[in-house]
Short mmCIF file of C-alpha atoms in Angstrom, two decimals:
data_model
loop_
_atom_site.label_atom_id
_atom_site.label_comp_id
_atom_site.label_asym_id
_atom_site.label_seq_id
_atom_site.Cartn_x
_atom_site.Cartn_y
_atom_site.Cartn_z
CA MET A 283 -9.43 -1.05 45.16
CA ALA A 284 -11.99 -3.39 43.55
CA ASN A 285 -12.70 -0.87 40.83
CA MET A 286 -8.86 -0.23 40.02
CA ALA A 287 -7.25 -2.05 37.14
CA HIS A 288 -3.57 -1.64 37.02
CA VAL A 289 -0.43 -3.09 35.47
CA ASP A 290 2.32 -4.28 37.96
CA ASN A 291 3.57 -0.65 38.46
CA PRO A 292 1.38 0.94 41.07
CA GLU A 293 2.09 4.45 39.43
CA THR A 294 0.17 3.45 36.36
CA ARG A 295 -3.08 2.54 38.28
CA ILE A 296 -6.25 3.57 36.29
CA ASP A 297 -9.62 4.20 37.84
CA VAL A 298 -11.97 2.43 35.40
CA ARG A 299 -14.93 4.60 36.42
CA ASN A 300 -12.99 7.54 35.01
CA MET A 301 -11.11 6.66 31.77
CA ARG A 302 -11.52 9.87 30.04
CA GLY A 303 -8.36 11.43 28.62
CA SER A 304 -5.90 11.94 25.91
CA LEU A 305 -3.62 9.11 24.41
CA PRO A 306 0.01 9.79 25.16
CA ARG A 307 2.00 10.45 22.04
CA ARG A 308 4.58 7.69 22.88
CA VAL A 309 1.68 5.19 23.42
CA GLY A 310 0.18 6.42 20.03
CA ALA A 311 3.33 5.64 18.34
CA ILE A 312 3.66 2.12 19.74
CA SER A 313 -0.19 1.60 18.90
CA GLY A 314 0.62 2.55 15.39
CA LEU A 315 3.47 0.24 15.24
CA ALA A 316 1.12 -2.57 16.41
CA GLY A 317 -1.44 -1.54 13.80
CA SER A 318 1.16 -1.69 11.02
CA LEU A 319 2.34 -5.11 12.27
CA GLY A 320 -1.13 -6.35 12.19
CA ILE A 321 -1.52 -5.04 8.53
CA MET A 322 1.59 -7.10 7.66
CA VAL A 323 0.13 -10.27 9.00
CA VAL A 324 -3.17 -9.93 7.27
CA VAL A 325 -1.98 -8.55 4.03
CA THR A 326 0.78 -11.22 3.74
CA ILE A 327 -1.81 -14.01 4.45
CA LEU A 328 -4.14 -12.70 1.72
CA VAL A 329 -1.22 -12.29 -0.79
CA VAL A 330 0.06 -15.71 -0.14
CA ALA A 331 -3.46 -17.04 -0.31
CA THR A 332 -4.17 -15.45 -3.77
CA GLY A 333 -0.84 -17.24 -5.14
CA ASN A 334 1.38 -14.22 -5.04
CA ASP A 335 5.02 -13.91 -3.58
CA LEU A 336 5.27 -13.72 0.09
CA PHE A 337 7.18 -10.27 -0.26
CA THR A 338 4.84 -8.72 -2.77
CA ALA A 339 3.59 -5.95 -0.21
CA PRO A 340 7.09 -4.77 0.90
CA LEU A 341 8.15 -4.66 -2.66
CA VAL A 342 5.34 -2.60 -3.84
CA ILE A 343 6.02 -0.13 -1.16
CA ALA A 344 9.69 -0.16 -1.82
CA SER A 345 8.91 0.38 -5.60
CA VAL A 346 8.10 4.07 -4.66
CA LEU A 347 11.69 4.50 -3.84
CA TYR A 348 13.33 2.10 -6.32
CA GLY A 349 11.02 2.30 -9.28
CA GLU A 350 9.76 -1.02 -10.91
CA PRO A 351 10.47 -3.80 -11.32
CA ILE A 352 12.32 -4.49 -8.25
CA THR A 353 13.50 -7.76 -6.26
CA GLY A 354 15.88 -8.57 -3.57
CA PHE A 355 16.28 -8.58 0.23
CA VAL A 356 17.26 -4.95 0.60
CA PRO A 357 14.14 -3.70 -1.17
CA VAL A 358 12.03 -5.97 1.17
CA LEU A 359 13.70 -4.57 4.06
CA VAL A 360 13.25 -0.93 2.89
CA GLY A 361 9.52 -1.50 2.05
CA THR A 362 8.99 -3.15 5.46
CA GLY A 363 10.79 -0.24 7.10
CA VAL A 364 8.88 2.53 5.33
CA HIS A 365 5.63 0.58 6.15
CA LEU A 366 6.38 0.24 10.00
CA LEU A 367 7.73 3.91 10.05
CA THR A 368 4.68 5.30 8.33
CA GLY A 369 2.20 3.35 10.86
CA THR A 370 4.28 4.66 13.74
CA VAL A 371 4.16 8.21 12.60
CA LEU A 372 0.40 8.06 11.90
CA GLY A 373 -0.13 6.62 15.45
CA PHE A 374 1.92 9.38 16.88
CA ILE A 375 -0.42 11.95 14.94
CA PHE A 376 -3.40 10.09 16.14
CA ALA A 377 -2.38 10.59 19.66
CA ALA A 378 -1.72 14.16 19.08
CA VAL A 379 -4.94 15.01 17.63
CA MET A 380 -7.08 12.43 19.82
CA PRO A 381 -9.54 14.49 21.88
CA GLY A 382 -10.11 13.74 25.67
CA ILE A 383 -12.91 11.07 25.09
CA HIS A 384 -13.75 7.95 26.98
CA ARG A 385 -11.32 5.07 26.35
CA THR A 386 -13.99 2.71 25.08
CA MET A 387 -14.33 5.13 22.27
CA TRP A 388 -10.75 4.98 21.18
CA MET A 389 -11.53 1.99 19.19
CA VAL A 390 -14.18 3.48 17.29
CA ALA A 391 -11.94 6.74 16.69
CA GLY A 392 -9.08 4.32 15.59
CA LEU A 393 -11.39 2.75 13.01
CA ILE A 394 -12.45 6.26 11.84
CA TYR A 395 -8.80 7.41 11.68
CA GLY A 396 -7.70 4.28 9.80
CA MET A 397 -10.59 4.91 7.13
CA GLY A 398 -9.43 8.52 6.92
CA ALA A 399 -5.82 7.36 6.41
CA PHE A 400 -7.10 5.03 3.54
CA VAL A 401 -8.94 8.05 1.87
CA VAL A 402 -6.06 10.25 2.16
CA SER A 403 -3.46 7.66 0.86
CA SER A 404 -5.48 6.20 -1.95
CA LEU A 405 -7.08 9.31 -3.25
CA ILE A 406 -4.14 11.93 -2.76
CA VAL A 407 -0.65 10.19 -1.67
CA LEU A 408 -0.68 7.13 -3.87
CA PRO A 409 -1.72 8.84 -7.07
CA LEU A 410 1.12 11.23 -6.70
CA ILE A 411 3.85 8.88 -5.74
CA ASN A 412 2.92 5.44 -7.26
CA PRO A 413 -0.26 5.45 -9.31
CA VAL A 414 0.14 1.82 -10.45
CA VAL A 415 -0.62 0.53 -6.79
CA MET A 416 -4.31 1.33 -6.88
CA THR A 417 -5.11 0.32 -10.40
CA ASP A 418 -7.17 -2.76 -9.87
CA GLN A 419 -10.07 -3.33 -7.43
CA THR A 420 -8.45 -6.09 -5.58
CA ASN A 421 -5.71 -3.77 -4.46
CA ALA A 422 -8.19 -1.13 -3.41
CA PHE A 423 -10.20 -3.75 -1.37
CA VAL A 424 -7.10 -5.14 0.35
CA PHE A 425 -5.91 -1.52 1.04
CA LEU A 426 -9.03 -0.63 2.58
CA LEU A 427 -9.30 -3.68 4.72
CA ALA A 428 -5.62 -3.09 5.93
CA HIS A 429 -6.47 0.30 6.89
CA VAL A 430 -9.49 -0.90 8.89
CA ILE A 431 -7.38 -3.39 10.59
CA TYR A 432 -4.78 -0.64 11.40
CA GLY A 433 -7.34 1.72 12.90
CA PHE A 434 -8.88 -1.35 15.09
CA ILE A 435 -5.61 -2.24 16.42
CA LEU A 436 -4.37 1.28 16.99
CA GLY A 437 -7.57 1.99 18.99
CA ILE A 438 -7.50 -1.25 20.89
CA VAL A 439 -3.73 -1.10 21.79
CA GLY A 440 -4.06 2.60 22.79
CA SER A 441 -7.15 1.94 25.11
CA THR A 442 -5.50 -0.92 26.82
CA HIS A 443 -2.29 1.11 27.70
CA GLY A 444 -2.06 1.17 31.57
CA ILE A 445 -4.59 -1.69 31.97
CA TRP A 446 -3.11 -4.64 30.12
CA TRP A 447 0.35 -3.24 29.22
CA ASP A 448 2.68 -0.48 29.89
CA LEU A 449 5.40 1.50 28.10
CA PRO A 450 8.91 -0.23 28.05
CA LYS A 451 11.14 1.45 30.62
CA PRO A 452 13.13 3.54 28.16
CA LEU A 453 10.09 5.09 26.81
CA GLN A 454 8.56 6.25 30.18
CA LYS A 455 8.67 9.83 30.90
CA ASP A 456 10.76 9.40 34.21
CA ALA A 457 13.28 7.09 32.44
CA GLU A 458 16.72 8.45 32.30
#
């Protein structure tokens, strides 16, 4: 039992000698949500530190739907919701395509996935839906940094599932 790490639930015991496997999609979605929350914290700190409004990032995201210029509480909520939903869906996709590699490599896979998401979103998605967002170098750097943070958190949270944390009861497979 010395080589077994587990959460309180004995059914989630993981043999740390054999931590190869795929990431459950539900765990990927939660990991993606955690990565999106991490982006929000870091980007908000950077935005405020550079003298911009606290709600700049969610308003920029919401501008895709509302057009520009926008202000107000509802667009902030919409931008935040779109951001969290996108990160959750990307986490789900990450889990769906994750090969059966050792858990210690999931962080590296998450970083690569985050940078891939940066490339796809900055070269394809954003130029199509909101080309103004990527017009200056600062936005591009912050955007890259945000995606690296997303991928890092995605990989860390996913790799620690069943060791440091477990799914909430309603999301577990056997929950009714």
